[in-house]
Amino acid sequence: MTIHLPQGPYEPRATPLDLAAGGAALASRTVFSAAHVVADPYADVSPDAPAVVDWDSTLAFRRHLWSHGLGVAEAMDTAQRGMGLDWAGAAELIRRSSAEAKAVGGRIACGVGTDQLTGPATLPEVRAAYEEQLAVVEESGAQAILMASRALAAAASGPEDYLETYAHLLRQATEPVVLHWLGPMFDPALEGYWGSSDLDAATDTFLKVIAEHPDKIDGIKMSLLDAEREIDVRRRLPGGVRCYTGDDFNYPELIAGDDRGFSHALLGIFDPLGPLAAHAVRVLDTGDVDGFRALLDPTVELSRHLFSAPTRYYKTGVVFLAWLAGHQEHFTMVGGLQSARSLPHLAKAYELADRLGLFPDPELAESRMRALLSVHGGAR
């Protein structure tokens, strides 16, 4: 039956893709999905109050990702770190998800930042905040992801402050970490990270940190939405240091790679694409690059739509699709972020995801889309 969306009438897809859980372990690429959190829809909180999380649904979604062979990148920006989820909530998320990972044999890596700092901070205070979070992640048994820090961006006076801060942290790390460079399109407060707004100069500082501590760095995650820069950095990494793409615009080509290398993945878009992404990587494991691209290339339109400017609000579309797919019973987000995207934006996300066959129950997705249209006064 036709559904009348803001962009025009649409005939929903009748059958989903057949993407059952299970299957061989992913072999040729290490793949993490950054995962969203599920809010408690009945919590009586204001947008700036501490988040109240529906832990059962949040952990169930992580089991869904693990069941398809993906790793979970926990407490990252996809989980609304700094946009609804404070450090206390993130620490509990890290502990609960890490315990769940141990219980089911899932791979997990967790974000380490400085978001317990609420005002201007000195460099020693930034280091101490990072150390506190690093201890929580390591005590949970998870791999650490050193996230970019708003506080460090504000406190640093130049590249040397970044070099000294990261050298200090890497010496503290028990196991090799993932080093994360998040661009200002995801968080405007990170403008000028690594000591310069000149990306070439910033890249040189980033690479210097890696070159001086290759034994403490498992890999890097670049989230700059710049495929050429990622490829350039990837080719300049020391041996044994991986590149995990965080480019939600160009991930198929970066994961497929070329004759000089490839990227692994740590992506927010793999939250809604998890089963399809895992299936595509298994095809790539057989050496079938064309088959891999045939599966993932058509998903880029959806990803570019979800991550369109202002990019930092992509989380709204991710949670919206999780609701349509039946992974949670409501479209409520911590911090009230369900209001961050327009009805036309969400309707287009529904159409693109449905065309890809991403919804396990297309009738449920259609019913929920109609309900949302009705709330907005546009159901037909």
mmCIF file of C-alpha atoms in Angstrom:
data_model
loop_
_atom_site.group_PDB
_atom_site.id
_atom_site.type_symbol
_atom_site.label_atom_id
_atom_site.label_comp_id
_atom_site.label_asym_id
_atom_site.label_seq_id
_atom_site.Cartn_x
_atom_site.Cartn_y
_atom_site.Cartn_z
ATOM 1 C CA MET A 1 0.000 0.000 0.000
ATOM 2 C CA THR A 2 1.321 3.431 -0.922
ATOM 3 C CA ILE A 3 2.648 5.582 1.908
ATOM 4 C CA HIS A 4 2.583 9.336 1.318
ATOM 5 C CA LEU A 5 5.904 10.761 2.471
ATOM 6 C CA PRO A 6 6.848 14.446 2.412
ATOM 7 C CA GLN A 7 8.951 13.758 -0.691
ATOM 8 C CA GLY A 8 6.069 12.023 -2.465
ATOM 9 C CA PRO A 9 4.219 8.685 -2.624
ATOM 10 C CA TYR A 10 6.278 5.557 -1.980
ATOM 11 C CA GLU A 11 5.559 1.843 -2.350
ATOM 12 C CA PRO A 12 7.287 0.058 0.555
ATOM 13 C CA ARG A 13 9.382 -3.007 -0.116
ATOM 14 C CA ALA A 14 7.605 -6.282 0.623
ATOM 15 C CA THR A 15 10.530 -8.470 1.697
ATOM 16 C CA PRO A 16 13.772 -7.742 3.564
ATOM 17 C CA LEU A 17 17.232 -8.982 2.752
ATOM 18 C CA ASP A 18 18.005 -12.408 4.177
ATOM 19 C CA LEU A 19 20.682 -11.488 6.729
ATOM 20 C CA ALA A 20 20.495 -14.083 9.469
ATOM 21 C CA ALA A 21 22.814 -13.910 12.453
ATOM 22 C CA GLY A 22 25.775 -16.243 12.695
ATOM 23 C CA GLY A 23 28.232 -17.213 10.017
ATOM 24 C CA ALA A 24 31.988 -17.439 9.850
ATOM 25 C CA ALA A 25 34.107 -14.996 11.806
ATOM 26 C CA LEU A 26 35.167 -11.963 9.806
ATOM 27 C CA ALA A 27 38.677 -12.670 8.582
ATOM 28 C CA SER A 28 40.147 -10.108 6.203
ATOM 29 C CA ARG A 29 39.063 -6.955 8.072
ATOM 30 C CA THR A 30 38.523 -6.012 11.703
ATOM 31 C CA VAL A 31 35.147 -4.318 11.858
ATOM 32 C CA PHE A 32 33.636 -2.359 14.731
ATOM 33 C CA SER A 33 30.216 -0.780 14.791
ATOM 34 C CA ALA A 34 29.879 2.246 17.021
ATOM 35 C CA ALA A 35 26.597 1.661 18.855
ATOM 36 C CA HIS A 36 23.818 3.972 20.031
ATOM 37 C CA VAL A 37 22.169 3.985 23.444
ATOM 38 C CA VAL A 38 18.465 3.462 24.044
ATOM 39 C CA ALA A 39 16.801 6.017 26.307
ATOM 40 C CA ASP A 40 14.180 5.195 28.922
ATOM 41 C CA PRO A 41 11.092 6.777 27.316
ATOM 42 C CA TYR A 42 9.271 7.082 30.656
ATOM 43 C CA ALA A 43 12.010 8.953 32.460
ATOM 44 C CA ASP A 44 10.838 12.364 33.647
ATOM 45 C CA VAL A 45 13.948 14.329 32.683
ATOM 46 C CA SER A 46 14.782 17.570 30.928
ATOM 47 C CA PRO A 47 17.107 17.663 27.897
ATOM 48 C CA ASP A 48 20.064 18.862 30.004
ATOM 49 C CA ALA A 49 19.537 16.385 32.859
ATOM 50 C CA PRO A 50 21.664 13.224 33.230
ATOM 51 C CA ALA A 51 20.570 10.540 30.794
ATOM 52 C CA VAL A 52 18.330 7.714 31.900
ATOM 53 C CA VAL A 53 19.185 4.643 29.820
ATOM 54 C CA ASP A 54 17.065 1.596 29.041
ATOM 55 C CA TRP A 55 19.812 -0.882 29.826
ATOM 56 C CA ASP A 56 17.989 -4.018 28.667
ATOM 57 C CA SER A 57 17.349 -2.613 25.191
ATOM 58 C CA THR A 58 20.794 -1.012 24.977
ATOM 59 C CA LEU A 59 22.564 -4.275 25.751
ATOM 60 C CA ALA A 60 20.222 -6.256 23.509
ATOM 61 C CA PHE A 61 21.290 -4.086 20.588
ATOM 62 C CA ARG A 62 24.939 -4.869 21.313
ATOM 63 C CA ARG A 63 24.137 -8.587 21.345
ATOM 64 C CA HIS A 64 22.517 -8.072 17.935
ATOM 65 C CA LEU A 65 25.762 -6.609 16.564
ATOM 66 C CA TRP A 66 27.914 -9.316 18.127
ATOM 67 C CA SER A 67 25.599 -12.031 16.757
ATOM 68 C CA HIS A 68 26.550 -10.914 13.239
ATOM 69 C CA GLY A 69 30.272 -11.041 13.979
ATOM 70 C CA LEU A 70 30.893 -7.324 14.435
ATOM 71 C CA GLY A 71 32.879 -5.738 17.220
ATOM 72 C CA VAL A 72 31.250 -2.995 19.279
ATOM 73 C CA ALA A 73 32.880 0.404 19.668
ATOM 74 C CA GLU A 74 31.325 1.534 22.904
ATOM 75 C CA ALA A 75 30.744 4.933 24.482
ATOM 76 C CA MET A 76 31.767 6.815 21.343
ATOM 77 C CA ASP A 77 30.060 9.832 19.827
ATOM 78 C CA THR A 78 27.400 7.498 18.353
ATOM 79 C CA ALA A 79 26.380 6.806 21.963
ATOM 80 C CA GLN A 80 25.865 10.581 22.354
ATOM 81 C CA ARG A 81 28.998 11.240 24.376
ATOM 82 C CA GLY A 82 28.870 14.955 25.039
ATOM 83 C CA MET A 83 25.425 15.200 23.398
ATOM 84 C CA GLY A 84 23.171 13.719 26.066
ATOM 85 C CA LEU A 85 25.347 11.081 27.747
ATOM 86 C CA ASP A 86 27.680 12.380 30.456
ATOM 87 C CA TRP A 87 30.758 10.635 31.866
ATOM 88 C CA ALA A 88 28.844 8.960 34.702
ATOM 89 C CA GLY A 89 26.457 7.419 32.181
ATOM 90 C CA ALA A 90 29.300 6.504 29.838
ATOM 91 C CA ALA A 91 31.232 4.804 32.649
ATOM 92 C CA GLU A 92 28.217 2.671 33.500
ATOM 93 C CA LEU A 93 27.727 1.893 29.813
ATOM 94 C CA ILE A 94 31.369 0.801 29.519
ATOM 95 C CA ARG A 95 31.126 -1.480 32.549
ATOM 96 C CA ARG A 96 27.823 -3.052 31.542
ATOM 97 C CA SER A 97 28.724 -3.552 27.884
ATOM 98 C CA SER A 98 32.154 -4.944 28.702
ATOM 99 C CA ALA A 99 30.610 -7.474 31.081
ATOM 100 C CA GLU A 100 28.102 -8.426 28.383
ATOM 101 C CA ALA A 101 30.922 -8.813 25.850
ATOM 102 C CA LYS A 102 32.691 -11.247 28.172
ATOM 103 C CA ALA A 103 29.471 -13.203 28.653
ATOM 104 C CA VAL A 104 28.828 -13.690 24.931
ATOM 105 C CA GLY A 105 32.406 -13.673 23.604
ATOM 106 C CA GLY A 106 32.022 -10.380 21.751
ATOM 107 C CA ARG A 107 34.801 -7.973 20.864
ATOM 108 C CA ILE A 108 34.601 -4.526 22.451
ATOM 109 C CA ALA A 109 36.611 -1.321 22.483
ATOM 110 C CA CYS A 110 35.575 1.710 24.531
ATOM 111 C CA GLY A 111 36.025 5.440 24.254
ATOM 112 C CA VAL A 112 38.364 7.251 26.642
ATOM 113 C CA GLY A 113 37.899 11.008 26.832
ATOM 114 C CA THR A 114 37.795 13.928 29.237
ATOM 115 C CA ASP A 115 34.081 14.737 29.370
ATOM 116 C CA GLN A 116 33.958 14.698 33.168
ATOM 117 C CA LEU A 117 35.583 18.141 32.917
ATOM 118 C CA THR A 118 32.802 20.716 32.861
ATOM 119 C CA GLY A 119 34.718 23.958 32.469
ATOM 120 C CA PRO A 120 38.105 25.343 31.424
ATOM 121 C CA ALA A 121 40.897 22.942 32.380
ATOM 122 C CA THR A 122 44.667 22.976 32.571
ATOM 123 C CA LEU A 123 46.776 20.441 30.718
ATOM 124 C CA PRO A 124 47.495 18.480 33.943
ATOM 125 C CA GLU A 125 43.748 18.333 34.591
ATOM 126 C CA VAL A 126 43.167 17.073 31.050
ATOM 127 C CA ARG A 127 45.756 14.335 31.529
ATOM 128 C CA ALA A 128 44.214 13.334 34.866
ATOM 129 C CA ALA A 129 40.751 13.129 33.305
ATOM 130 C CA TYR A 130 42.045 10.931 30.499
ATOM 131 C CA GLU A 131 43.812 8.705 33.051
ATOM 132 C CA GLU A 132 40.636 8.285 35.103
ATOM 133 C CA GLN A 133 38.697 7.131 32.066
ATOM 134 C CA LEU A 134 41.525 4.930 30.800
ATOM 135 C CA ALA A 135 41.537 3.126 34.148
ATOM 136 C CA VAL A 136 37.787 2.459 33.919
ATOM 137 C CA VAL A 137 38.108 0.989 30.420
ATOM 138 C CA GLU A 138 41.133 -1.155 31.233
ATOM 139 C CA GLU A 139 39.581 -2.416 34.466
ATOM 140 C CA SER A 140 36.513 -3.466 32.458
ATOM 141 C CA GLY A 141 38.717 -5.607 30.209
ATOM 142 C CA ALA A 142 37.967 -3.619 27.040
ATOM 143 C CA GLN A 143 40.377 -2.165 24.515
ATOM 144 C CA ALA A 144 40.800 1.597 24.859
ATOM 145 C CA ILE A 145 40.046 4.151 22.154
ATOM 146 C CA LEU A 146 41.717 7.483 22.948
ATOM 147 C CA MET A 147 39.088 9.963 21.771
ATOM 148 C CA ALA A 148 39.707 13.547 20.786
ATOM 149 C CA SER A 149 39.122 15.893 23.734
ATOM 150 C CA ARG A 150 37.274 19.208 23.711
ATOM 151 C CA ALA A 151 39.156 20.141 26.881
ATOM 152 C CA LEU A 152 42.530 19.430 25.278
ATOM 153 C CA ALA A 153 41.572 21.424 22.188
ATOM 154 C CA ALA A 154 40.761 24.382 24.456
ATOM 155 C CA ALA A 155 43.820 24.052 26.710
ATOM 156 C CA ALA A 156 46.538 23.271 24.155
ATOM 157 C CA SER A 157 48.586 26.163 22.841
ATOM 158 C CA GLY A 158 50.179 24.240 19.973
ATOM 159 C CA PRO A 159 51.368 20.867 18.633
ATOM 160 C CA GLU A 160 53.833 20.295 21.501
ATOM 161 C CA ASP A 161 51.004 20.145 24.025
ATOM 162 C CA TYR A 162 49.378 17.360 22.004
ATOM 163 C CA LEU A 163 52.649 15.480 21.635
ATOM 164 C CA GLU A 164 53.341 15.666 25.368
ATOM 165 C CA THR A 165 49.787 14.784 26.407
ATOM 166 C CA TYR A 166 49.490 11.767 24.154
ATOM 167 C CA ALA A 167 53.008 10.565 25.008
ATOM 168 C CA HIS A 168 52.048 10.652 28.678
ATOM 169 C CA LEU A 169 48.796 8.748 28.064
ATOM 170 C CA LEU A 170 50.352 6.125 25.824
ATOM 171 C CA ARG A 171 52.968 5.403 28.457
ATOM 172 C CA GLN A 172 50.102 4.775 30.905
ATOM 173 C CA ALA A 173 48.213 2.392 28.611
ATOM 174 C CA THR A 174 48.545 -1.281 29.494
ATOM 175 C CA GLU A 175 47.598 -2.543 26.026
ATOM 176 C CA PRO A 176 47.802 -0.967 22.553
ATOM 177 C CA VAL A 177 45.048 1.582 21.973
ATOM 178 C CA VAL A 178 43.151 2.992 19.027
ATOM 179 C CA LEU A 179 43.951 6.660 18.450
ATOM 180 C CA HIS A 180 40.923 8.647 17.277
ATOM 181 C CA TRP A 181 40.928 11.833 15.230
ATOM 182 C CA LEU A 182 37.397 13.241 15.117
ATOM 183 C CA GLY A 183 36.884 16.184 12.807
ATOM 184 C CA PRO A 184 34.976 19.398 13.572
ATOM 185 C CA MET A 185 32.096 18.344 11.316
ATOM 186 C CA PHE A 186 31.267 15.852 14.098
ATOM 187 C CA ASP A 187 32.124 18.243 16.938
ATOM 188 C CA PRO A 188 32.825 21.935 16.239
ATOM 189 C CA ALA A 189 34.743 22.209 19.527
ATOM 190 C CA LEU A 190 37.490 20.063 17.971
ATOM 191 C CA GLU A 191 38.469 22.646 15.359
ATOM 192 C CA GLY A 192 42.267 22.939 15.196
ATOM 193 C CA TYR A 193 42.935 19.568 16.822
ATOM 194 C CA TRP A 194 46.579 18.455 16.868
ATOM 195 C CA GLY A 195 47.538 22.114 17.196
ATOM 196 C CA SER A 196 46.557 23.536 13.824
ATOM 197 C CA SER A 197 43.573 24.250 11.577
ATOM 198 C CA ASP A 198 45.898 23.472 8.649
ATOM 199 C CA LEU A 199 45.128 19.807 8.035
ATOM 200 C CA ASP A 200 48.569 19.092 6.589
ATOM 201 C CA ALA A 201 50.251 20.439 9.725
ATOM 202 C CA ALA A 202 47.755 18.615 11.961
ATOM 203 C CA THR A 203 48.392 15.385 10.049
ATOM 204 C CA ASP A 204 52.137 15.712 10.589
ATOM 205 C CA THR A 205 51.627 16.044 14.355
ATOM 206 C CA PHE A 206 49.208 13.105 14.396
ATOM 207 C CA LEU A 207 51.719 10.946 12.528
ATOM 208 C CA LYS A 208 54.533 12.048 14.837
ATOM 209 C CA VAL A 209 52.600 10.777 17.861
ATOM 210 C CA ILE A 210 52.168 7.434 16.122
ATOM 211 C CA ALA A 211 55.784 7.205 14.935
ATOM 212 C CA GLU A 212 57.089 7.816 18.448
ATOM 213 C CA HIS A 213 54.847 5.168 20.073
ATOM 214 C CA PRO A 214 54.066 2.439 17.491
ATOM 215 C CA ASP A 215 54.148 -0.340 20.104
ATOM 216 C CA LYS A 216 51.357 1.345 22.082
ATOM 217 C CA ILE A 217 49.030 1.960 19.126
ATOM 218 C CA ASP A 218 46.942 -0.859 17.682
ATOM 219 C CA GLY A 219 45.495 1.461 15.087
ATOM 220 C CA ILE A 220 44.060 4.831 14.245
ATOM 221 C CA LYS A 221 40.517 5.901 13.452
ATOM 222 C CA MET A 222 40.113 8.868 11.160
ATOM 223 C CA SER A 223 36.742 10.605 11.036
ATOM 224 C CA LEU A 224 37.408 13.515 8.686
ATOM 225 C CA LEU A 225 35.187 12.475 5.744
ATOM 226 C CA ASP A 226 38.255 12.886 3.515
ATOM 227 C CA ALA A 227 39.131 9.672 1.674
ATOM 228 C CA GLU A 228 42.307 10.998 0.056
ATOM 229 C CA ARG A 229 43.738 12.149 3.392
ATOM 230 C CA GLU A 230 42.916 8.813 5.006
ATOM 231 C CA ILE A 231 44.667 6.919 2.211
ATOM 232 C CA ASP A 232 47.702 9.192 2.501
ATOM 233 C CA VAL A 233 47.916 8.660 6.265
ATOM 234 C CA ARG A 234 47.295 4.928 5.896
ATOM 235 C CA ARG A 235 50.291 4.628 3.583
ATOM 236 C CA ARG A 236 52.499 6.502 6.062
ATOM 237 C CA LEU A 237 51.704 4.404 9.127
ATOM 238 C CA PRO A 238 54.426 2.315 10.775
ATOM 239 C CA GLY A 239 54.230 -1.420 10.168
ATOM 240 C CA GLY A 240 51.710 -3.126 12.427
ATOM 241 C CA VAL A 241 49.563 -0.015 13.014
ATOM 242 C CA ARG A 242 46.135 -0.396 11.443
ATOM 243 C CA CYS A 243 43.890 2.215 9.920
ATOM 244 C CA TYR A 244 40.241 1.948 10.983
ATOM 245 C CA THR A 245 38.167 4.053 8.666
ATOM 246 C CA GLY A 246 35.688 6.383 10.308
ATOM 247 C CA ASP A 247 34.660 7.873 6.958
ATOM 248 C CA ASP A 248 30.904 7.441 6.691
ATOM 249 C CA PHE A 249 30.943 8.925 3.175
ATOM 250 C CA ASN A 250 33.578 6.724 1.505
ATOM 251 C CA TYR A 251 33.789 3.491 3.512
ATOM 252 C CA PRO A 252 33.280 0.908 0.703
ATOM 253 C CA GLU A 253 36.319 2.038 -1.292
ATOM 254 C CA LEU A 254 38.459 2.522 1.823
ATOM 255 C CA ILE A 255 37.669 -0.925 3.229
ATOM 256 C CA ALA A 256 38.130 -2.577 -0.178
ATOM 257 C CA GLY A 257 41.504 -0.844 -0.487
ATOM 258 C CA ASP A 258 43.977 -0.940 -3.317
ATOM 259 C CA ASP A 259 47.277 -2.597 -4.186
ATOM 260 C CA ARG A 260 48.987 -0.575 -1.452
ATOM 261 C CA GLY A 261 46.695 -1.406 1.442
ATOM 262 C CA PHE A 262 43.221 -1.092 2.925
ATOM 263 C CA SER A 263 41.350 0.203 5.946
ATOM 264 C CA HIS A 264 39.643 -1.780 8.657
ATOM 265 C CA ALA A 265 36.452 -0.177 9.976
ATOM 266 C CA LEU A 266 35.066 1.576 13.023
ATOM 267 C CA LEU A 267 31.895 3.246 11.799
ATOM 268 C CA GLY A 268 28.704 4.775 13.118
ATOM 269 C CA ILE A 269 26.870 3.843 9.923
ATOM 270 C CA PHE A 270 27.431 0.179 10.753
ATOM 271 C CA ASP A 271 24.914 0.612 13.589
ATOM 272 C CA PRO A 272 21.979 0.469 11.117
ATOM 273 C CA LEU A 273 23.968 -1.440 8.469
ATOM 274 C CA GLY A 274 25.427 -4.078 10.825
ATOM 275 C CA PRO A 275 24.032 -7.308 9.311
ATOM 276 C CA LEU A 276 24.566 -6.141 5.725
ATOM 277 C CA ALA A 277 28.075 -4.872 6.514
ATOM 278 C CA ALA A 278 29.040 -8.185 8.092
ATOM 279 C CA HIS A 279 27.690 -10.088 5.086
ATOM 280 C CA ALA A 280 29.636 -7.847 2.722
ATOM 281 C CA VAL A 281 32.894 -8.385 4.622
ATOM 282 C CA ARG A 282 32.393 -12.149 4.479
ATOM 283 C CA VAL A 283 32.110 -11.789 0.708
ATOM 284 C CA LEU A 284 35.322 -9.753 0.757
ATOM 285 C CA ASP A 285 36.953 -12.518 2.811
ATOM 286 C CA THR A 286 36.615 -14.778 -0.244
ATOM 287 C CA GLY A 287 38.539 -12.266 -2.350
ATOM 288 C CA ASP A 288 35.435 -11.041 -4.169
ATOM 289 C CA VAL A 289 36.022 -7.281 -4.115
ATOM 290 C CA ASP A 290 33.381 -6.619 -6.775
ATOM 291 C CA GLY A 291 30.794 -8.565 -4.777
ATOM 292 C CA PHE A 292 31.699 -6.602 -1.654
ATOM 293 C CA ARG A 293 31.320 -3.298 -3.484
ATOM 294 C CA ALA A 294 28.042 -4.414 -5.053
ATOM 295 C CA LEU A 295 26.631 -4.924 -1.563
ATOM 296 C CA LEU A 296 27.997 -1.809 0.163
ATOM 297 C CA ASP A 297 28.121 0.824 -2.579
ATOM 298 C CA PRO A 298 24.302 1.173 -2.682
ATOM 299 C CA THR A 299 24.295 1.978 1.060
ATOM 300 C CA VAL A 300 26.375 5.137 0.646
ATOM 301 C CA GLU A 301 23.378 7.276 -0.338
ATOM 302 C CA LEU A 302 21.699 6.423 2.967
ATOM 303 C CA SER A 303 24.886 7.062 4.917
ATOM 304 C CA ARG A 304 25.524 10.417 3.266
ATOM 305 C CA HIS A 305 21.938 11.369 4.018
ATOM 306 C CA LEU A 306 22.175 10.422 7.700
ATOM 307 C CA PHE A 307 25.523 12.208 8.053
ATOM 308 C CA SER A 308 24.528 15.324 6.127
ATOM 309 C CA ALA A 309 25.244 18.670 7.758
ATOM 310 C CA PRO A 310 24.996 19.334 10.628
ATOM 311 C CA THR A 311 26.818 15.993 10.711
ATOM 312 C CA ARG A 312 26.830 15.682 14.509
ATOM 313 C CA TYR A 313 23.068 15.047 14.420
ATOM 314 C CA TYR A 314 23.474 11.789 12.523
ATOM 315 C CA LYS A 315 22.658 9.988 15.798
ATOM 316 C CA THR A 316 19.011 10.958 15.373
ATOM 317 C CA GLY A 317 18.730 9.062 12.101
ATOM 318 C CA VAL A 318 20.594 6.072 13.516
ATOM 319 C CA VAL A 319 18.179 5.743 16.449
ATOM 320 C CA PHE A 320 15.197 6.369 14.167
ATOM 321 C CA LEU A 321 16.204 3.432 11.964
ATOM 322 C CA ALA A 322 16.737 1.231 15.025
ATOM 323 C CA TRP A 323 13.151 1.987 16.056
ATOM 324 C CA LEU A 324 11.794 1.238 12.591
ATOM 325 C CA ALA A 325 13.790 -2.000 12.500
ATOM 326 C CA GLY A 326 12.271 -3.177 15.791
ATOM 327 C CA HIS A 327 15.397 -2.978 17.926
ATOM 328 C CA GLN A 328 13.599 -0.673 20.377
ATOM 329 C CA GLU A 329 10.000 0.152 21.119
ATOM 330 C CA HIS A 330 10.126 3.935 20.837
ATOM 331 C CA PHE A 331 11.814 6.864 19.133
ATOM 332 C CA THR A 332 13.012 8.742 22.219
ATOM 333 C CA MET A 333 16.636 9.765 22.701
ATOM 334 C CA VAL A 334 18.676 10.951 25.643
ATOM 335 C CA GLY A 335 18.878 14.718 25.681
ATOM 336 C CA GLY A 336 15.699 14.927 23.577
ATOM 337 C CA LEU A 337 17.806 14.544 20.430
ATOM 338 C CA GLN A 338 14.921 12.930 18.532
ATOM 339 C CA SER A 339 13.962 16.508 17.664
ATOM 340 C CA ALA A 340 17.278 17.242 15.924
ATOM 341 C CA ARG A 341 16.187 16.141 12.433
ATOM 342 C CA SER A 342 13.150 17.204 10.427
ATOM 343 C CA LEU A 343 10.276 14.998 9.349
ATOM 344 C CA PRO A 344 11.371 15.191 5.666
ATOM 345 C CA HIS A 345 14.889 14.093 6.673
ATOM 346 C CA LEU A 346 13.552 11.106 8.638
ATOM 347 C CA ALA A 347 11.093 10.152 5.907
ATOM 348 C CA LYS A 348 13.893 10.097 3.346
ATOM 349 C CA ALA A 349 15.972 7.921 5.693
ATOM 350 C CA TYR A 350 13.042 5.495 5.925
ATOM 351 C CA GLU A 351 12.690 5.317 2.145
ATOM 352 C CA LEU A 352 16.410 4.782 1.521
ATOM 353 C CA ALA A 353 16.690 2.107 4.223
ATOM 354 C CA ASP A 354 13.562 0.330 3.006
ATOM 355 C CA ARG A 355 14.828 0.283 -0.584
ATOM 356 C CA LEU A 356 17.967 -1.457 0.708
ATOM 357 C CA GLY A 357 15.897 -4.112 2.504
ATOM 358 C CA LEU A 358 17.347 -3.230 5.912
ATOM 359 C CA PHE A 359 14.163 -3.676 7.929
ATOM 360 C CA PRO A 360 13.685 -7.256 9.202
ATOM 361 C CA ASP A 361 9.926 -6.615 9.304
ATOM 362 C CA PRO A 362 8.968 -4.155 6.541
ATOM 363 C CA GLU A 363 5.345 -4.026 7.714
ATOM 364 C CA LEU A 364 6.438 -2.966 11.199
ATOM 365 C CA ALA A 365 8.698 -0.278 9.758
ATOM 366 C CA GLU A 366 5.882 1.007 7.547
ATOM 367 C CA SER A 367 3.449 1.034 10.466
ATOM 368 C CA ARG A 368 5.837 3.025 12.611
ATOM 369 C CA MET A 369 6.578 5.448 9.793
ATOM 370 C CA ARG A 370 2.849 6.011 9.364
ATOM 371 C CA ALA A 371 2.527 6.618 13.108
ATOM 372 C CA LEU A 372 5.235 9.261 12.978
ATOM 373 C CA LEU A 373 3.556 10.934 10.022
ATOM 374 C CA SER A 374 0.286 10.930 11.948
ATOM 375 C CA VAL A 375 1.876 12.605 14.954
ATOM 376 C CA HIS A 376 3.099 15.326 12.602
ATOM 377 C CA GLY A 377 -0.351 15.652 11.058
ATOM 378 C CA GLY A 378 0.640 14.245 7.697
ATOM 379 C CA ALA A 379 -0.666 10.664 7.602
ATOM 380 C CA ARG A 380 -2.567 9.522 4.501
#
